[in-house]
Short mmCIF file of C-alpha atoms in Angstrom, two decimals:
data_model
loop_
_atom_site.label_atom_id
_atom_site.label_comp_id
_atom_site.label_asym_id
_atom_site.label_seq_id
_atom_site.Cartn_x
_atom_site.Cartn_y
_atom_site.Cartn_z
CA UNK A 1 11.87 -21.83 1.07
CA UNK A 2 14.33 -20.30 2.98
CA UNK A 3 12.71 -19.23 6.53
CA UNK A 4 12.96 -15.18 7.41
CA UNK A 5 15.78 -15.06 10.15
CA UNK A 6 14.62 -14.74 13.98
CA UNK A 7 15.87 -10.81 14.04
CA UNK A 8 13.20 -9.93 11.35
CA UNK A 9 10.55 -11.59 13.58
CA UNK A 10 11.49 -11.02 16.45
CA UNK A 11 13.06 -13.80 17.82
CA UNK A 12 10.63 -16.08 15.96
CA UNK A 13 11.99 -18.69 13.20
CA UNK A 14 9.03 -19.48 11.10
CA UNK A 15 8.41 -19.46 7.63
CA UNK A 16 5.26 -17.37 6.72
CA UNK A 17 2.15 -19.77 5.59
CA UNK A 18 -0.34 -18.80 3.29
CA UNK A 19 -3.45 -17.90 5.24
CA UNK A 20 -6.14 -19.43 2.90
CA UNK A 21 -3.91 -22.97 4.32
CA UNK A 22 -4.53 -22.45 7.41
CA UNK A 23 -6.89 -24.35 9.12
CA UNK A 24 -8.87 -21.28 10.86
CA UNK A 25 -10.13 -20.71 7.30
CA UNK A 26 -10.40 -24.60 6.50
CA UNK A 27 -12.44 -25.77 9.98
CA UNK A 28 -13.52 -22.29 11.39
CA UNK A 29 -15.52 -20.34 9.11
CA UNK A 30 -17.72 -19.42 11.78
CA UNK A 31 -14.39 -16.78 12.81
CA UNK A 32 -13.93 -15.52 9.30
CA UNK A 33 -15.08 -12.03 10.06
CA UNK A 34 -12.00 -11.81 12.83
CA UNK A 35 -9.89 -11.92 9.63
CA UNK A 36 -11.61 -9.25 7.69
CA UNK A 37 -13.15 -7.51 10.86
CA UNK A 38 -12.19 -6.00 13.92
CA UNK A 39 -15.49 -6.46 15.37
CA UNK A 40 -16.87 -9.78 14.62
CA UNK A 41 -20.36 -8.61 15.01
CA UNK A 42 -20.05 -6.12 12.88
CA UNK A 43 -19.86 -8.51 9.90
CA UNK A 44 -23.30 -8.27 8.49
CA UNK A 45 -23.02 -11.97 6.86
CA UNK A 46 -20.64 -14.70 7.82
CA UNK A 47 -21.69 -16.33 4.40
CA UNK A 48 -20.20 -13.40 2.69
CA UNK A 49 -16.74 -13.83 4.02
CA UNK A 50 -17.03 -17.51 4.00
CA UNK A 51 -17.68 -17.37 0.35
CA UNK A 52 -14.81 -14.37 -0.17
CA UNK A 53 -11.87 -16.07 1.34
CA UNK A 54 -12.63 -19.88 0.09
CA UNK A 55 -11.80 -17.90 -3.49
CA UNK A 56 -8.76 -17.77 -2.19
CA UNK A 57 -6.20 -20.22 -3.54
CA UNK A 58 -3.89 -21.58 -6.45
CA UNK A 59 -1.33 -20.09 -8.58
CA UNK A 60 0.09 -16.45 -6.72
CA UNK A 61 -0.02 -15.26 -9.87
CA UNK A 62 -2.61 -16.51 -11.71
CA UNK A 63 -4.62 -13.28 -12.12
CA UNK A 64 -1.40 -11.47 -12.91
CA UNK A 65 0.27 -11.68 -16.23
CA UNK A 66 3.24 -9.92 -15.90
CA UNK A 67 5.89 -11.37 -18.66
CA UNK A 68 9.80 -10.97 -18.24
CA UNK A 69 10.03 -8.54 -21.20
CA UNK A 70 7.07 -6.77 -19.54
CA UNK A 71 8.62 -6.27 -16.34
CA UNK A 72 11.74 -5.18 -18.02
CA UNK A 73 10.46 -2.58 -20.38
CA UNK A 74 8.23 -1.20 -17.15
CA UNK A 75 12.12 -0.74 -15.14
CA UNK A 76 13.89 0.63 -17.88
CA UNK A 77 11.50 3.12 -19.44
CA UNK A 78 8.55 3.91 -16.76
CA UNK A 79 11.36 3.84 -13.73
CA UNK A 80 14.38 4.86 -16.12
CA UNK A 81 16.71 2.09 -14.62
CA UNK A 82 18.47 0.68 -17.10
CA UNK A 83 20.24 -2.80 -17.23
CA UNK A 84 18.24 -4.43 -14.19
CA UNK A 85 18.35 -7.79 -14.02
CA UNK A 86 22.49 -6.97 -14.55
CA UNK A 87 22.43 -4.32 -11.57
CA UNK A 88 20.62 -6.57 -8.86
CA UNK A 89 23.10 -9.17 -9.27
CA UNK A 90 25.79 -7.17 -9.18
CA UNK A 91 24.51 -5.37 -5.70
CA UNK A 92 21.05 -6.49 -5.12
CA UNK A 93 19.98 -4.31 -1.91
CA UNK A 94 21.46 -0.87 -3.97
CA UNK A 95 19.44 -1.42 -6.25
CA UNK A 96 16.46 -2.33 -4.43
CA UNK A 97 16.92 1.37 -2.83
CA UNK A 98 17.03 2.50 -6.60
CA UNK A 99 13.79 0.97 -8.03
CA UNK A 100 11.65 1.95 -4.04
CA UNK A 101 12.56 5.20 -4.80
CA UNK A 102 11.84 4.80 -8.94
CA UNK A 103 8.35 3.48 -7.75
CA UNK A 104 7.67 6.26 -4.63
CA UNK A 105 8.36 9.17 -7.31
CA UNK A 106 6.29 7.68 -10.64
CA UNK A 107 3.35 5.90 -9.26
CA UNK A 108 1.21 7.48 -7.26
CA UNK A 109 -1.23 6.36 -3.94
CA UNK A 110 -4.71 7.13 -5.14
CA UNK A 111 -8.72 5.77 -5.71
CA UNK A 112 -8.86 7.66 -8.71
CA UNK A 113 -8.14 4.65 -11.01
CA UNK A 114 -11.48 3.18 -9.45
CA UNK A 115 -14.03 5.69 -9.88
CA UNK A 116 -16.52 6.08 -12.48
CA UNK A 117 -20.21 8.15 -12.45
CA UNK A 118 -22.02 4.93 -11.05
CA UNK A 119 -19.76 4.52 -7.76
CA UNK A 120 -16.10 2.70 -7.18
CA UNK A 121 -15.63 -0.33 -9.55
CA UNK A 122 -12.96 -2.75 -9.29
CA UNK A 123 -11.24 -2.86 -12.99
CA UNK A 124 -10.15 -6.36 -14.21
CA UNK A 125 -6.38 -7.63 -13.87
CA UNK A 126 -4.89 -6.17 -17.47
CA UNK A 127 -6.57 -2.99 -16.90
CA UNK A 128 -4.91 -3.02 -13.58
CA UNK A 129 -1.59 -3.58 -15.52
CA UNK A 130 -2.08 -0.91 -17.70
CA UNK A 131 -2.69 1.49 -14.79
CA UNK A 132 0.55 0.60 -13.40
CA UNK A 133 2.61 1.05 -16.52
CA UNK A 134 1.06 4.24 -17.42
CA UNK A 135 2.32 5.63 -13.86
CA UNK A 136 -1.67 6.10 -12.72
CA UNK A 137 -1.12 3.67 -9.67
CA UNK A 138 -3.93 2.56 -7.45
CA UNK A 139 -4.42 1.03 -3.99
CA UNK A 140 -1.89 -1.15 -2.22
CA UNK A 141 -4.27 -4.07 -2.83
CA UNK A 142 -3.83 -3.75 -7.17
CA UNK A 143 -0.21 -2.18 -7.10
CA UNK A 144 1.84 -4.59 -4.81
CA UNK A 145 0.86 -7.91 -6.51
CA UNK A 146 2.08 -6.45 -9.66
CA UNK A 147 5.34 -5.33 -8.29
CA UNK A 148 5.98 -8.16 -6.79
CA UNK A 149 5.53 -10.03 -9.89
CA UNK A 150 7.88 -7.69 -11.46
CA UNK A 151 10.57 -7.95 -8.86
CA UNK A 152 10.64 -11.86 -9.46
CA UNK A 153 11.54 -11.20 -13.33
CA UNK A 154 14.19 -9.09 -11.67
CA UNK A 155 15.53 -11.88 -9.51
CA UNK A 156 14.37 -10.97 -6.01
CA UNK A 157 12.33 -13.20 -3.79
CA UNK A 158 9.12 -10.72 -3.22
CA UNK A 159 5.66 -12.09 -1.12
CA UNK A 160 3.36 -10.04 0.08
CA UNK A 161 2.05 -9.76 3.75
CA UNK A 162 -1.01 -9.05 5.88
CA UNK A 163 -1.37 -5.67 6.95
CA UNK A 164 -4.00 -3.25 8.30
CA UNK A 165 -4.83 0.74 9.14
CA UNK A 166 -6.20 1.97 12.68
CA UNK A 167 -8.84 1.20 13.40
CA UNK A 168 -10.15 4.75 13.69
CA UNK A 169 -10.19 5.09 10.05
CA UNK A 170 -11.33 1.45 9.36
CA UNK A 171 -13.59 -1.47 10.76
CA UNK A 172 -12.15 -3.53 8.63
CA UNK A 173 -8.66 -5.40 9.51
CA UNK A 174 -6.91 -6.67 6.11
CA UNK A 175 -7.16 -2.81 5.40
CA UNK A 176 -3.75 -2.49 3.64
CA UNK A 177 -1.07 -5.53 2.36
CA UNK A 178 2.37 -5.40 2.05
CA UNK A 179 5.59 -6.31 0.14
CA UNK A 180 8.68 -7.96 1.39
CA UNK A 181 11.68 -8.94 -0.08
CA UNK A 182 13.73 -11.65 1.50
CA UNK A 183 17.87 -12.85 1.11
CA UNK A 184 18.56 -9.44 0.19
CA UNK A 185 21.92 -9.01 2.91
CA UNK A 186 21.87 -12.42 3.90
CA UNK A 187 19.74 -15.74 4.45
CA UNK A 188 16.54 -15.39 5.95
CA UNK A 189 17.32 -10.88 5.59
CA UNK A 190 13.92 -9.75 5.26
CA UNK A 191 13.48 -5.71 3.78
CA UNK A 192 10.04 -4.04 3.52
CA UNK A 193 9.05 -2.48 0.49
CA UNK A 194 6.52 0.58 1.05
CA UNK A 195 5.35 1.91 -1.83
CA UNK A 196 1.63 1.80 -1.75
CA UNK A 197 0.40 4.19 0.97
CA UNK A 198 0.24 7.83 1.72
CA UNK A 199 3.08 7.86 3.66
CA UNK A 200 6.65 8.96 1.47
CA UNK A 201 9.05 5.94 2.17
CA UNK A 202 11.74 7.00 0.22
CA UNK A 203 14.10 3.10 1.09
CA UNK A 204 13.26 -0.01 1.84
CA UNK A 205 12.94 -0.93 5.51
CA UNK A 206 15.65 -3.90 6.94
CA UNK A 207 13.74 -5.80 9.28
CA UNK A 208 16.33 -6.99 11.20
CA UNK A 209 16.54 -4.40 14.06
CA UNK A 210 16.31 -5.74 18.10
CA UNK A 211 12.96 -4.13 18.83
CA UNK A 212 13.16 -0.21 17.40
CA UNK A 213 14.02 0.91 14.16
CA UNK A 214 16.31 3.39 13.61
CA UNK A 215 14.60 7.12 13.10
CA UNK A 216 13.80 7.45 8.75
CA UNK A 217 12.97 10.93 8.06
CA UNK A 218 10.70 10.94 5.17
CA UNK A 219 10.01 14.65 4.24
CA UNK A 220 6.61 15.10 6.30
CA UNK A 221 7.45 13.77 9.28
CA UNK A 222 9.69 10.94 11.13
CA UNK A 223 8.78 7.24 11.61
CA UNK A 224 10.07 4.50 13.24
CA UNK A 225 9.17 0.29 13.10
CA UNK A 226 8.42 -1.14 16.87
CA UNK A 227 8.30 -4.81 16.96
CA UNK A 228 5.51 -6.21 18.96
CA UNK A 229 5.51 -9.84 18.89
CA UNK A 230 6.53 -12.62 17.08
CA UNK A 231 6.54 -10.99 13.21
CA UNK A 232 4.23 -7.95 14.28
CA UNK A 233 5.69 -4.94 13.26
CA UNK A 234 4.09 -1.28 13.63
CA UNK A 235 5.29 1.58 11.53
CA UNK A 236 4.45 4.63 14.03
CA UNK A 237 5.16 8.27 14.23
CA UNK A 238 5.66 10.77 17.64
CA UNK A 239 2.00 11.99 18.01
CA UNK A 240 0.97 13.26 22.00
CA UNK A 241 -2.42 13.89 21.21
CA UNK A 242 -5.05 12.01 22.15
CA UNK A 243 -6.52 11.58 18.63
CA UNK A 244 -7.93 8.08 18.90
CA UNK A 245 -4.76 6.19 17.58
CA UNK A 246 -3.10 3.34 19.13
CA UNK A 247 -0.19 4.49 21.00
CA UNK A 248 3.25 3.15 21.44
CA UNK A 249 5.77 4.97 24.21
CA UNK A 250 9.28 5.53 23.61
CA UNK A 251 11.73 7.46 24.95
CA UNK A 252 9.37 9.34 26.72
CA UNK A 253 7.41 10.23 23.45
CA UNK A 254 4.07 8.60 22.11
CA UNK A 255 3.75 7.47 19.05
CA UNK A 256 1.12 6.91 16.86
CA UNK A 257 0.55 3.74 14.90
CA UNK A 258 -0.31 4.06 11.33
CA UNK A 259 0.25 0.64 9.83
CA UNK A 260 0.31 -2.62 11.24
CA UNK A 261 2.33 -5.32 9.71
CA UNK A 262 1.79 -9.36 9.84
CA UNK A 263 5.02 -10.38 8.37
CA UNK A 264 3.90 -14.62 9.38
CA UNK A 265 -0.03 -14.19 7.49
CA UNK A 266 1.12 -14.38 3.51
CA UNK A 267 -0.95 -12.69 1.57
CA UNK A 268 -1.91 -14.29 -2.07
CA UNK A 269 -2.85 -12.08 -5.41
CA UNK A 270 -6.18 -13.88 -4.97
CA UNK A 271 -6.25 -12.70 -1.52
CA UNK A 272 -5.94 -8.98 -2.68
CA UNK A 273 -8.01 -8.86 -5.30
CA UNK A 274 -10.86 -10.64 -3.59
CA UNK A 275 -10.57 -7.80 -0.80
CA UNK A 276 -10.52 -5.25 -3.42
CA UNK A 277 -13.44 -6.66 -4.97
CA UNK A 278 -15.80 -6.76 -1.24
CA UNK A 279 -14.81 -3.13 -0.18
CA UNK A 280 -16.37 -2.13 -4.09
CA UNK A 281 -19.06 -3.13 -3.44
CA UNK A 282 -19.56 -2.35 0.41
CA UNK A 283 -17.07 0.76 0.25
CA UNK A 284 -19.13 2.46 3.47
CA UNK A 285 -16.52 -0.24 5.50
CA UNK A 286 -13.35 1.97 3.72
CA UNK A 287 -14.95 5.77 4.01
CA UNK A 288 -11.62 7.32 3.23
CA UNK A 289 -11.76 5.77 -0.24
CA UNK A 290 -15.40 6.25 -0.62
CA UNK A 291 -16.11 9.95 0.19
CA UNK A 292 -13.36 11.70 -1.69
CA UNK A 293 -10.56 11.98 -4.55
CA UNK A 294 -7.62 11.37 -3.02
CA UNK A 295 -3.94 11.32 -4.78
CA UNK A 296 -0.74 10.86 -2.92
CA UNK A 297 2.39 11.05 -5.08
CA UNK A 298 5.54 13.47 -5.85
CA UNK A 299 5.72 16.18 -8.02
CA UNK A 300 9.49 17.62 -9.02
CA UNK A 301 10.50 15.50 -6.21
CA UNK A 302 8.26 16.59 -3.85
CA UNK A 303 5.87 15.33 -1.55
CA UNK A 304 2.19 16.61 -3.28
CA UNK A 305 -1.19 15.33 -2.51
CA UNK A 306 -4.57 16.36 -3.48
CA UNK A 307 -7.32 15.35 -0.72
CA UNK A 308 -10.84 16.65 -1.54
CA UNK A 309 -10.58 19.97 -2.66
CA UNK A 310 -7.28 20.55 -0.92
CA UNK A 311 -3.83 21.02 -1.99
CA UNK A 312 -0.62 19.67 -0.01
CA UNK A 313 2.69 20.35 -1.17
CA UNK A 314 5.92 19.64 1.19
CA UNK A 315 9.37 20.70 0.79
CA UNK A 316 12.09 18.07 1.02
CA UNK A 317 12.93 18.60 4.50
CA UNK A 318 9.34 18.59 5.42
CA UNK A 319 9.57 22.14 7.34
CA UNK A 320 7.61 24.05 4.93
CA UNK A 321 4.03 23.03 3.86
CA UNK A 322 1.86 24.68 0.94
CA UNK A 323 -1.81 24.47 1.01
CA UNK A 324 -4.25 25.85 -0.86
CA UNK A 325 -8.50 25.17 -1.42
CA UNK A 326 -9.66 24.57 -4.89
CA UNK A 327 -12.65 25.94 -5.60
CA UNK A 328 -14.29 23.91 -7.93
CA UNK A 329 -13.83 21.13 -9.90
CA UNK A 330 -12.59 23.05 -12.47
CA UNK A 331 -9.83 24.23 -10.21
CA UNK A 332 -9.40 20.98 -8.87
CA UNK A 333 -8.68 18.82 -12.75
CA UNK A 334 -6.25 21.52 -13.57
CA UNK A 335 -3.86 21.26 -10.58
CA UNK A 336 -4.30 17.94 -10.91
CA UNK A 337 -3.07 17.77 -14.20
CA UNK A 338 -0.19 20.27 -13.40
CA UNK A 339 1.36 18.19 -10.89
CA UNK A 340 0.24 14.87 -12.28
CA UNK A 341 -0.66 14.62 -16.11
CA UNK A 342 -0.92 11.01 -16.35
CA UNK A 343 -4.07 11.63 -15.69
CA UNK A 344 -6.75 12.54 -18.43
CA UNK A 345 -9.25 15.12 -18.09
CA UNK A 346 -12.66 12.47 -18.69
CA UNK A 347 -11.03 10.33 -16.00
CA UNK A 348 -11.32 13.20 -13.66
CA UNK A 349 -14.49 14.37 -14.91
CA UNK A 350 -16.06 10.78 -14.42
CA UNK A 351 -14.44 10.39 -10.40
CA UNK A 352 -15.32 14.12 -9.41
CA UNK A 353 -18.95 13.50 -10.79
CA UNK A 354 -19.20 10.36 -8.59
CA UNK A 355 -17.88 12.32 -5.35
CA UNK A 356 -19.88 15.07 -5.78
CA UNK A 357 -22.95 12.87 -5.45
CA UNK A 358 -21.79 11.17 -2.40
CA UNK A 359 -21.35 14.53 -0.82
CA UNK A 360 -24.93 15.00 -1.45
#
């Protein structure tokens, strides 16, 4: 394995371990809850996690069964890039740029794709396929271990990585994972891939930068990448209030961290799925997922979201900003279905059913 280069970490040469190797999981299980928790005694059962991340383990993708002509077909008619395995040889980071932006516009952040009149349910690895290749996305934890297995058909060299949300919208720490793509520019070039939040990267991310990213303006709002330690990076954006967010000051300006990324902790499929699987069934520890339909995607190329009964839609420059209340879930299925159609009107029917109850 070719080790990421000292500028994406920061002045740190190391190649990235699998955590489930390490031997805080193999000798310390008495610290597990640091991994999955911010606060250690807020882990109601050290068994639990003990018996969650000793799952971990084996094949990356043993749980994903992604073929070549699968991965293929999903590039040329779900993303509409044609040729691929052709194009990234012939100029791999252009068309890296291509399929980011392929995968921001046609597969949408959302916890639709888990709810059903009984409560959030995980749904099983080809069901988890399907949802990709039918454009109805998911969370970061389902989506990014089948892109990545889909960028290896393509040729790239794709892991995922540790990552987590502030921890004023979550307790718990591996709140988020995320996808890297390495030897894109050059030995040991390490891009980020950031397709599987609610924030509109429109490019991958080079990694490579002294200590401050350049500014990317993403429709909503700017962000930048700080580096803050060997392999830490932050993706922030200028906030002054005092909200509750982690702050990082530059140039004068604060910024707010919204994700946190652990590019040395390598994350495996097993890894996400076994998350995935805890926060179903304890999904008080992820409220944002638990108390409300939530889609983040694009319609006609731009930035549209559906939170609760509300209505976001951004122009392209991010200056302008339409919002509207829907007042019922009657209202609420058939602007879904305006601005995305993938999904069906039982699906809807069955999530909105569930959140209505929890608002009870």
């Amino acid at each position: 394995m070719v080790p990421l280069s000292k500028k994406a970490l920061g002045g740190c040469n190391f190649i990235p371990a699998p955590l489930h190797n390490t031997e805080l999981l193999a000798k310390k299980p008495i610290h597990l809850s640091r991994i999955l928790f911010k606060d250690a005694f807020a882990c109601s059962s050290f068994y639990t996690f003990f018996i969650l991340f000793n799952q971990v383990g084996g094949q990356d993708n043993a749980e994903v069964s992604v073929t070549k002509e699968e991965a293929i077909n999903f590039v040329e008619k779900v993303l509409e890039l044609h040729n691929p395995i052709a194009a990234v040889t012939k100029n791999p980071l252009e068309f890296l740029q291509e399929l980011h932006k392929k995968l921001r516009y046609s597969v949408p952040f959302t916890n639709l794709s888990y709810a059903t009149k009984a409560g959030l349910q995980t749904v099983d690895p080809k069901q988890k396929k399907d949802l990709l290749f039918r454009q109805q996305g998911g969370l970061c934890f389902d989506v990014f271990p089948l892109i990545k297995a889909v960028f290896q058909h393509l040729g790239y060299k794709p892991f995922l990585i540790s990552a987590g949300i502030p921890s004023s919208r979550t307790r718990v720490t591996e709140s988020h994972v995320g996808l890297v793509v390495k030897d894109i520019t050059y030995p040991g070039s390490v891009h980020l891939v950031e397709t599987g939040t609610r924030h509109p990267i429109l490019q991958p991310v080079a990694l490579d930068f002294s200590s401050v990213s350049q500014e990317y303006h993403l429709g909503l709002y700017p962000v930048r990448f700080f580096k803050d330690g060997p392999g830490i990076v932050k993706m922030c954006s200028p906030n002054n209030d005092d909200n509750g967010f982690s702050k990082i000051k530059f140039e004068g300006e604060k910024w707010k961290v919204l994700i946190t990324y652990r590019l040395l902790q390598h994350r495996s499929t097993h890894d996400c799925y076994n998350v995935v699987n805890y926060l179903a069934k304890n999904n008080n520890d992820l409220p944002e997922v638990r108390n409300q339909l939530f889609i983040f995607g694009f319609s006609q190329g731009l930035p549209t979201s559906i939170v609760g009964n509300q209505f976001f839609q951004y122009s392209k420059n991010g200056l302008n900003k339409k919002k509207r209340t829907l007042r019922n879930d009657s209202e609420i299925i058939k602007t879904v279905q305006e601005h995305f159609p993938q999904y069906s009107t039982e699906k809807l029917e069955e999530g909105l059913t569930f959140w209505n109850s929890v608002r009870e």
